[in-house]
Amino acid sequence: MWIVELAFTEAPERLAARPAHRALLTELHEKGVVRMSGPLADDSGAVLVFDVPDRPELDRLLAADPYFTTPGVEVTRIREWAPFLT
């Protein structure tokens, strides 16, 4: 699994792009690719957990969602995660 951490600014483009981004995440969740995602409580960023086998697959998914390159959205960290409880 992979954890993707985002940081947000108040850029209006981010809010305009969010509905399409959330629709895509919902589709990926239904397929078991996105295990969970959501904004931080203070809306300064978000955390997403992807269940994909490797970094190239994760990079492909991130590239397919324009939200990740929208003004006001910054991918700050990507880490591989090995949970023992799910």
Coordinates of N, CA and C in Angstrom, one line a residue, residues 21-72:
H21 N -12.4 15.1 -8.9 CA -11.4 14.3 -8.2 C -12.1 13.3 -7.2
R22 N -13.1 13.8 -6.5 CA -13.8 12.9 -5.5 C -14.5 11.8 -6.3
A23 N -15.1 12.1 -7.4 CA -15.8 11.1 -8.2 C -14.8 10.0 -8.7
L24 N -13.7 10.4 -9.1 CA -12.6 9.5 -9.5 C -12.2 8.6 -8.3
L25 N -12.0 9.2 -7.2 CA -11.6 8.5 -6.0 C -12.7 7.5 -5.6
T26 N -13.9 7.9 -5.7 CA -15.0 7.0 -5.4 C -15.0 5.7 -6.3
E27 N -14.8 5.9 -7.6 CA -14.7 4.8 -8.5 C -13.5 3.9 -8.2
L28 N -12.4 4.5 -7.8 CA -11.2 3.7 -7.4 C -11.4 3.0 -6.1
H29 N -12.2 3.6 -5.2 CA -12.5 2.9 -4.0 C -13.4 1.7 -4.2
E30 N -14.4 1.9 -5.1 CA -15.3 0.7 -5.4 C -14.5 -0.4 -6.0
K31 N -13.4 -0.2 -6.7 CA -12.5 -1.2 -7.3 C -11.5 -1.7 -6.3
G32 N -11.4 -1.1 -5.1 CA -10.5 -1.6 -4.1 C -9.1 -1.0 -4.2
V33 N -8.9 0.0 -5.1 CA -7.6 0.6 -5.4 C -7.4 1.7 -4.3
V34 N -8.3 2.5 -4.0 CA -8.2 3.5 -3.0 C -8.9 2.9 -1.7
R35 N -8.1 2.7 -0.7 CA -8.7 2.1 0.5 C -9.4 3.2 1.4
M36 N -8.8 4.4 1.5 CA -9.4 5.5 2.2 C -8.7 6.8 1.7
S37 N -9.5 7.9 1.9 CA -8.9 9.2 1.6 C -9.8 10.2 2.2
G38 N -9.2 11.4 2.4 CA -10.0 12.5 3.0 C -9.1 13.6 3.4
P39 N -9.7 14.8 3.6 CA -9.0 16.0 4.0 C -8.6 15.9 5.5
L40 N -7.5 16.6 5.9 CA -7.2 16.7 7.3 C -8.3 17.6 7.9
A41 N -8.4 17.5 9.2 CA -9.5 18.2 9.9 C -9.4 19.7 9.7
D42 N -8.2 20.2 9.6 CA -8.1 21.7 9.4 C -8.1 22.1 7.9
D43 N -8.3 21.1 7.0 CA -8.4 21.4 5.6 C -7.1 21.9 5.0
S44 N -5.9 21.7 5.7 CA -4.6 22.1 5.2 C -4.0 21.1 4.2
G45 N -4.7 20.0 4.1 CA -4.2 18.9 3.2 C -5.1 17.7 3.3
A46 N -4.5 16.6 2.7 CA -5.3 15.4 2.7 C -4.4 14.2 2.8
V47 N -4.9 13.0 3.1 CA -4.2 11.8 3.1 C -5.0 10.8 2.3
L48 N -4.3 10.1 1.4 CA -4.9 9.0 0.6 C -4.1 7.7 0.7
V49 N -4.8 6.6 0.8 CA -4.2 5.3 0.9 C -4.6 4.5 -0.3
F50 N -3.6 4.2 -1.1 CA -3.8 3.4 -2.3 C -3.3 2.0 -2.1
D51 N -4.0 1.0 -2.6 CA -3.6 -0.4 -2.6 C -3.3 -0.8 -4.0
V52 N -2.0 -0.6 -4.3 CA -1.5 -0.9 -5.6 C -0.1 -1.6 -5.4
P53 N 0.3 -2.4 -6.3 CA 1.5 -3.3 -6.1 C 2.8 -2.5 -6.1
D54 N 2.9 -1.4 -6.8 CA 4.2 -0.8 -7.0 C 4.1 0.7 -7.3
R55 N 5.2 1.4 -7.2 CA 5.3 2.8 -7.4 C 4.9 3.2 -8.8
P56 N 5.3 2.5 -9.9 CA 4.9 2.9 -11.2 C 3.4 2.9 -11.4
E57 N 2.7 1.9 -10.8 CA 1.2 1.9 -10.9 C 0.6 3.1 -10.1
L58 N 1.2 3.4 -9.0 CA 0.7 4.6 -8.2 C 0.9 5.9 -9.0
D59 N 2.1 6.0 -9.6 CA 2.4 7.2 -10.4 C 1.4 7.3 -11.6
R60 N 1.0 6.2 -12.2 CA 0.1 6.2 -13.3 C -1.3 6.7 -12.8
L61 N -1.7 6.2 -11.7 CA -3.0 6.7 -11.1 C -3.0 8.2 -10.8
L62 N -1.9 8.7 -10.2 CA -1.8 10.1 -9.9 C -1.7 10.9 -11.1
A63 N -1.1 10.5 -12.2 CA -1.0 11.2 -13.4 C -2.3 11.3 -14.1
A64 N -3.2 10.3 -13.9 CA -4.5 10.2 -14.5 C -5.5 11.2 -13.9
D65 N -5.2 11.7 -12.7 CA -6.1 12.6 -12.0 C -5.5 14.0 -12.0
P66 N -6.1 14.9 -12.8 CA -5.5 16.3 -12.9 C -5.5 17.0 -11.6
Y67 N -6.3 16.6 -10.6 CA -6.3 17.3 -9.3 C -4.9 17.4 -8.7
F68 N -4.1 16.4 -8.9 CA -2.8 16.3 -8.2 C -1.8 17.4 -8.8
T69 N -2.2 18.0 -9.9 CA -1.3 19.1 -10.5 C -2.1 20.4 -10.6
T70 N -3.2 20.4 -9.9 CA -4.1 21.6 -9.9 C -3.4 22.7 -9.0
P71 N -3.4 24.0 -9.4 CA -3.0 25.0 -8.4 C -3.7 24.9 -7.1
G72 N -2.9 24.9 -6.0 CA -3.5 24.8 -4.7 C -3.4 23.4 -4.1

